[in-house]
Coordinates of C-alpha atoms and ligand atoms in Angstrom, one line a residue:
M1465 CA 98.0 119.3 100.5
A1466 CA 100.6 120.7 102.8
T1467 CA 104.2 120.1 101.9
D1468 CA 104.9 118.8 105.4
L1469 CA 102.3 116.2 105.0
N1470 CA 103.6 115.1 101.6
A1471 CA 107.1 114.7 103.0
F1472 CA 105.7 112.7 106.0
L1473 CA 103.5 110.5 103.8
G1474 CA 106.4 109.8 101.4
A1475 CA 108.8 108.8 104.3
A1476 CA 106.2 106.7 106.2
R1477 CA 105.1 104.8 103.1
E1478 CA 108.6 104.1 102.0
R1479 CA 109.4 102.9 105.5
V1480 CA 106.5 100.5 105.9
D1481 CA 106.9 99.2 102.3
A1482 CA 110.5 98.4 102.9
A1483 CA 109.6 96.5 106.2
L1484 CA 106.7 94.7 104.4
D1485 CA 109.0 93.7 101.5
E1486 CA 111.6 92.4 103.8
F1487 CA 109.1 90.5 106.0
L1488 CA 106.9 88.8 103.4
P1489 CA 108.0 85.5 101.8
N1490 CA 108.3 85.2 98.1
E1491 CA 108.7 81.6 97.0
F1492 CA 105.3 79.9 96.3
R1493 CA 102.3 81.0 94.3
I1494 CA 100.4 81.8 97.5
D1495 CA 103.3 84.2 98.4
R1496 CA 102.8 85.9 95.1
A1497 CA 99.1 86.3 95.8
V1498 CA 99.8 87.7 99.2
R1499 CA 102.3 90.2 97.7
Y1500 CA 99.8 91.1 95.0
C1501 CA 97.3 92.1 97.7
V1502 CA 99.9 94.2 99.6
F1503 CA 101.9 95.9 96.9
N1504 CA 99.1 97.3 94.7
G1505 CA 98.9 100.9 95.5
G1506 CA 97.2 101.2 98.9
K1507 CA 97.3 104.6 100.5
R1508 CA 98.9 103.2 103.7
V1509 CA 96.8 105.4 105.8
R1510 CA 97.0 103.1 108.8
P1511 CA 100.8 102.8 108.9
C1512 CA 101.0 106.6 108.5
L1513 CA 98.7 107.0 111.5
V1514 CA 101.0 104.7 113.5
Y1515 CA 104.1 106.6 112.6
A1516 CA 102.4 110.0 113.2
T1517 CA 101.2 108.9 116.6
A1518 CA 104.7 107.7 117.5
D1519 CA 106.2 111.0 116.3
A1520 CA 103.8 113.0 118.3
L1521 CA 104.6 111.0 121.4
G1522 CA 108.4 111.1 120.9
I1523 CA 108.6 107.4 120.2
A1524 CA 111.2 106.3 117.7
R1525 CA 109.7 105.0 114.4
N1526 CA 111.7 101.7 114.7
E1527 CA 109.8 101.0 117.9
V1528 CA 106.5 100.9 116.0
D1529 CA 107.5 99.3 112.6
A1530 CA 106.0 96.0 113.8
I1531 CA 102.6 97.7 114.5
A1532 CA 102.6 99.5 111.1
V1533 CA 103.3 96.2 109.2
A1534 CA 100.9 94.1 111.3
I1535 CA 98.0 96.6 110.9
E1536 CA 98.6 97.0 107.2
L1537 CA 98.6 93.2 106.7
I1538 CA 95.3 92.9 108.6
H1539 CA 93.9 95.7 106.5
A1540 CA 95.0 94.0 103.3
Y1541 CA 93.5 90.7 104.4
S1542 CA 90.2 92.5 105.2
L1543 CA 90.0 93.9 101.7
V1544 CA 90.8 90.6 99.9
H1545 CA 87.9 88.9 101.8
D1546 CA 85.7 92.0 101.6
D1547 CA 85.9 91.8 97.7
L1548 CA 85.1 88.1 97.5
P1549 CA 81.9 87.0 95.6
A1550 CA 80.3 85.9 98.9
M1551 CA 80.9 89.3 100.4
D1552 CA 80.9 92.6 98.3
D1553 CA 81.6 90.7 95.1
D1554 CA 83.9 93.5 93.6
D1555 CA 86.3 92.8 90.8
L1556 CA 88.5 95.9 91.0
R1557 CA 90.7 97.1 93.9
R1558 CA 93.3 99.8 93.7
G1559 CA 92.9 99.9 90.0
Q1560 CA 93.7 96.3 89.4
P1561 CA 91.7 93.0 89.3
T1562 CA 90.9 91.8 92.8
C1563 CA 92.8 88.8 94.1
H1564 CA 90.0 86.3 93.3
I1565 CA 89.9 87.6 89.7
E1566 CA 93.7 87.8 89.2
F1567 CA 94.3 84.4 90.8
D1568 CA 91.2 82.4 91.8
E1569 CA 88.7 82.3 94.7
A1570 CA 90.4 79.6 96.7
T1571 CA 93.7 81.5 96.4
A1572 CA 92.1 84.7 97.5
I1573 CA 90.6 83.0 100.6
L1574 CA 93.9 81.5 101.4
A1575 CA 95.8 84.7 100.8
G1576 CA 93.5 86.5 103.2
D1577 CA 94.0 83.8 105.8
A1578 CA 97.8 84.0 105.3
L1579 CA 97.8 87.8 105.6
Q1580 CA 96.0 87.5 108.9
S1581 CA 98.5 85.0 110.3
L1582 CA 101.4 87.0 108.9
A1583 CA 100.2 90.1 110.7
F1584 CA 100.6 88.4 114.1
E1585 CA 103.9 86.8 113.1
A1586 CA 105.1 90.3 112.1
L1587 CA 104.0 91.7 115.4
I1588 CA 106.0 89.1 117.3
T1589 CA 109.0 89.0 114.9
L1590 CA 109.6 92.7 114.4
S1591 CA 109.0 93.8 118.0
K1592 CA 110.9 93.7 121.3
A1593 CA 109.6 91.2 123.9
N1594 CA 108.2 93.7 126.4
Q1595 CA 105.3 95.0 124.4
R1596 CA 104.3 91.9 122.4
S1597 CA 101.6 90.4 124.5
T1598 CA 99.8 93.8 124.9
W1599 CA 99.9 94.4 121.2
V1600 CA 98.8 90.9 120.2
G1601 CA 95.8 91.3 122.5
Q1602 CA 95.0 94.8 121.1
L1603 CA 95.3 93.7 117.5
A1604 CA 93.3 90.5 118.0
R1605 CA 90.5 92.4 119.7
A1606 CA 90.4 95.1 117.0
A1607 CA 90.4 92.6 114.1
G1608 CA 88.3 89.9 115.7
S1609 CA 84.7 88.9 116.3
R1610 CA 84.1 91.8 118.7
G1611 CA 85.8 94.2 116.3
M1612 CA 86.3 94.3 112.6
I1613 CA 84.8 90.9 111.9
L1614 CA 81.6 91.7 113.8
G1615 CA 81.4 94.9 111.8
Q1616 CA 81.8 93.0 108.6
A1617 CA 79.2 90.4 109.7
L1618 CA 76.7 93.2 110.5
D1619 CA 77.4 94.8 107.1
I1620 CA 76.6 91.5 105.3
D1621 CA 73.5 91.0 107.4
A1622 CA 72.3 94.6 106.7
E1623 CA 72.3 94.3 102.9
G1624 CA 68.9 95.3 101.6
K1625 CA 67.7 96.3 105.0
P1626 CA 67.1 99.8 106.5
L1627 CA 69.3 100.5 109.6
T1628 CA 68.9 103.2 112.2
E1629 CA 71.6 105.8 112.2
E1630 CA 72.7 104.4 115.5
A1631 CA 73.0 100.9 114.2
L1632 CA 74.9 102.2 111.1
E1633 CA 77.3 104.1 113.3
S1634 CA 78.0 101.1 115.5
M1635 CA 78.6 98.8 112.4
H1636 CA 81.0 101.4 110.8
R1637 CA 82.9 101.9 114.1
L1638 CA 83.4 98.1 114.2
K1639 CA 84.2 97.3 110.6
T1640 CA 86.6 100.3 110.0
G1641 CA 87.0 102.3 113.2
E1642 CA 88.4 99.5 115.4
L1643 CA 91.5 99.0 113.2
I1644 CA 92.0 102.7 112.9
D1645 CA 91.8 103.1 116.7
A1646 CA 94.5 100.5 117.0
C1647 CA 96.8 102.7 115.0
I1648 CA 96.7 105.2 117.8
E1649 CA 96.2 102.8 120.8
M1650 CA 99.0 100.4 120.0
P1651 CA 101.8 103.0 119.9
K1652 CA 100.3 104.7 122.9
A1653 CA 100.8 101.4 124.9
L1654 CA 104.5 102.0 124.8
I1655 CA 104.4 105.0 127.2
D1656 CA 102.6 106.2 130.3
L1657 CA 100.4 109.1 129.4
D1658 CA 98.4 111.5 131.6
S1659 CA 94.9 110.1 131.5
Q1660 CA 93.4 113.3 130.1
H1661 CA 95.8 113.3 127.2
D1662 CA 95.4 109.5 126.7
D1663 CA 91.6 110.0 126.4
A1664 CA 92.0 112.9 124.0
L1665 CA 94.1 110.9 121.6
S1666 CA 91.6 108.0 121.9
S1667 CA 88.8 110.5 121.0
Y1668 CA 90.8 111.6 118.0
G1669 CA 91.2 107.9 116.9
R1670 CA 87.5 107.2 117.3
A1671 CA 86.4 110.3 115.4
L1672 CA 88.8 109.6 112.6
G1673 CA 87.9 105.9 112.3
L1674 CA 84.3 106.7 111.8
A1675 CA 85.1 109.7 109.5
F1676 CA 87.2 107.4 107.4
Q1677 CA 84.2 105.1 106.6
V1678 CA 81.8 108.1 106.2
Q1679 CA 84.1 109.5 103.5
D1680 CA 84.4 106.0 102.0
D1681 CA 80.5 105.9 101.7
I1682 CA 80.5 109.4 100.2
L1683 CA 83.2 108.5 97.6
D1684 CA 81.2 105.4 96.6
V1685 CA 78.5 107.8 95.4
V1686 CA 80.4 110.8 94.1
A1687 CA 83.7 109.4 92.7
D1688 CA 84.2 107.6 89.4
T1689 CA 85.6 104.1 89.2
S1690 CA 88.9 105.2 87.6
T1691 CA 89.6 107.7 90.4
L1692 CA 88.5 105.3 93.1
G1693 CA 90.4 102.3 91.8
K1694 CA 87.4 100.2 93.0
P1695 CA 83.9 100.0 91.5
S1696 CA 81.9 103.3 92.1
G1697 CA 78.3 102.7 93.1
S1698 CA 79.1 99.3 94.6
D1699 CA 77.2 100.0 97.8
Q1700 CA 74.0 101.1 96.0
Y1701 CA 74.3 98.1 93.7
K1702 CA 74.4 95.8 96.8
H1703 CA 71.8 97.8 98.6
K1704 CA 74.1 98.5 101.5
P1705 CA 72.9 100.9 104.2
T1706 CA 75.5 103.6 104.2
Y1707 CA 75.8 107.2 105.5
T1708 CA 74.7 108.5 102.1
S1709 CA 71.7 106.1 101.9
I1710 CA 70.6 106.9 105.4
L1711 CA 71.4 110.6 105.8
G1712 CA 71.6 111.6 102.1
L1713 CA 74.7 113.1 100.6
E1714 CA 74.5 116.4 102.4
G1715 CA 73.7 114.7 105.7
A1716 CA 76.7 112.5 105.3
R1717 CA 78.9 115.5 104.5
T1718 CA 77.7 117.3 107.6
K1719 CA 78.4 114.2 109.7
L1720 CA 81.9 114.0 108.2
S1721 CA 82.5 117.7 109.0
D1722 CA 81.3 117.1 112.6
L1723 CA 83.7 114.2 113.0
H1724 CA 86.6 116.2 111.6
Q1725 CA 85.8 118.9 114.1
Q1726 CA 85.7 116.3 116.9
A1727 CA 89.1 115.0 115.9
T1728 CA 90.5 118.5 115.7
S1729 CA 89.2 119.5 119.1
A1730 CA 90.5 116.3 120.7
L1731 CA 94.1 117.0 119.4
Q1732 CA 93.9 120.5 120.8
E1733 CA 93.4 119.0 124.3
T1734 CA 96.9 117.5 124.1
P1735 CA 100.3 119.1 124.7
F1736 CA 102.0 117.2 121.9
D1737 CA 103.0 118.4 118.4
T1738 CA 100.1 117.0 116.6
T1739 CA 100.5 118.9 113.3
I1740 CA 100.8 115.8 111.2
L1741 CA 98.0 114.0 113.0
Q1742 CA 95.8 117.1 112.2
E1743 CA 97.0 117.0 108.6
L1744 CA 96.2 113.3 108.4
A1745 CA 92.6 114.1 109.6
N1746 CA 92.3 116.8 107.0
Y1747 CA 93.6 114.3 104.3
I1748 CA 91.2 111.6 105.4
V1749 CA 88.1 113.8 105.0
E1750 CA 89.3 115.5 101.8
R1751 CA 90.7 112.5 100.0
T1752 CA 89.4 111.6 96.6
H1753 CA 90.0 107.9 96.6
Ligands
IPE925 C1 89.2 100.9 102.2 O1 90.3 101.3 102.9 C2 88.4 100.1 103.0 C3 87.8 100.7 104.2 C4 88.1 100.3 105.4 C5 86.9 101.8 104.1 P1 91.5 102.3 102.3 O2 90.8 103.4 101.6 O3 92.5 102.6 103.4 O4 92.1 101.4 101.2 P2 93.6 101.4 100.6 O5 94.5 100.6 101.4 O6 94.1 102.8 100.5 O7 93.4 100.8 99.2
IPE926 C1 85.3 97.7 104.1 O1 84.2 98.5 103.9 C2 85.6 97.4 105.6 C3 86.6 96.4 105.7 C4 87.2 95.8 104.7 C5 86.8 95.9 107.0 P1 83.8 98.6 102.4 O2 83.3 97.4 101.8 O3 83.0 99.8 102.3 O4 85.2 98.9 101.7 P2 85.4 99.1 100.2 O5 84.5 100.3 99.8 O6 85.1 97.8 99.5 O7 86.9 99.5 100.1
MG927 MG1 82.3 95.7 102.6
MG928 MG1 83.7 96.5 99.9
MG929 MG1 83.1 101.2 100.7

């Protein structure tokens, strides 16, 4: 991994962790459950993408802290609910018992609900007035019933069923891609961009969002539980249609490499310093957990 990227990741993670720690309440048991789901070793890929987009566009990091915090909170909520017995029924996340195992199922449901509300509260509280309504709309759409939730609903419906590659792609774009797109689109909303450069950055986000879930599907097959920090083979166990089940491992790897190439080409169409965005694309396809 490039040293530049290591330095960037360290600084971005420290920055979002400090903002999360300052923002999240810590009084009641539910607050402890919420914090348990946030401070348990997530890679913070989405906040890193937010800060890298801001850096590339010359936007100060403090202008996008609200976005980084809000998106990470939505992501944390999505994982708590994704792991519930009624959904993927997984008992390990980031190397620790999932929230419903460590606490109880009712608390995990409520912690997810709280994380979602807290995300929008963070977006309002930590930002300046001028961008708030745009951002709230963007995040609500990305996370909601025409975004991540629709993807999750399709995922649950698809258990045990074969899907066409087209249907799989659209499910993955929704359940994982939409929130990753928001990491690019929300900082972008702060400035006026030439439409060609705007579109190129959006193409990068779209390619990366899908690539992220393709690699997640691959890791479910090839990585072991201790490296992953979540149960390896969970998709096969639940008979989920995934890139590996539909295209095979080699087919999934080819798809991943095509998407990586698409993300790279998109960045080359912009005049910005996109070194770190490129490094993040490399990291996302090469990651081992
Ligand atoms: C896992 O996301 C769930 C998916 C959307 C594929 P991450 O791999 O970003 O999870 P953490 O936050 O690093 O644990
Ligand atoms: C998770 O997809 C997508 C969301 C939580 C929105 P997965 O179910 O594949 O994620 P993991 O593998 O449990 O992290
Ligand atoms: Mg799932
Ligand atoms: Mg899951
Ligand atoms: Mg998975």
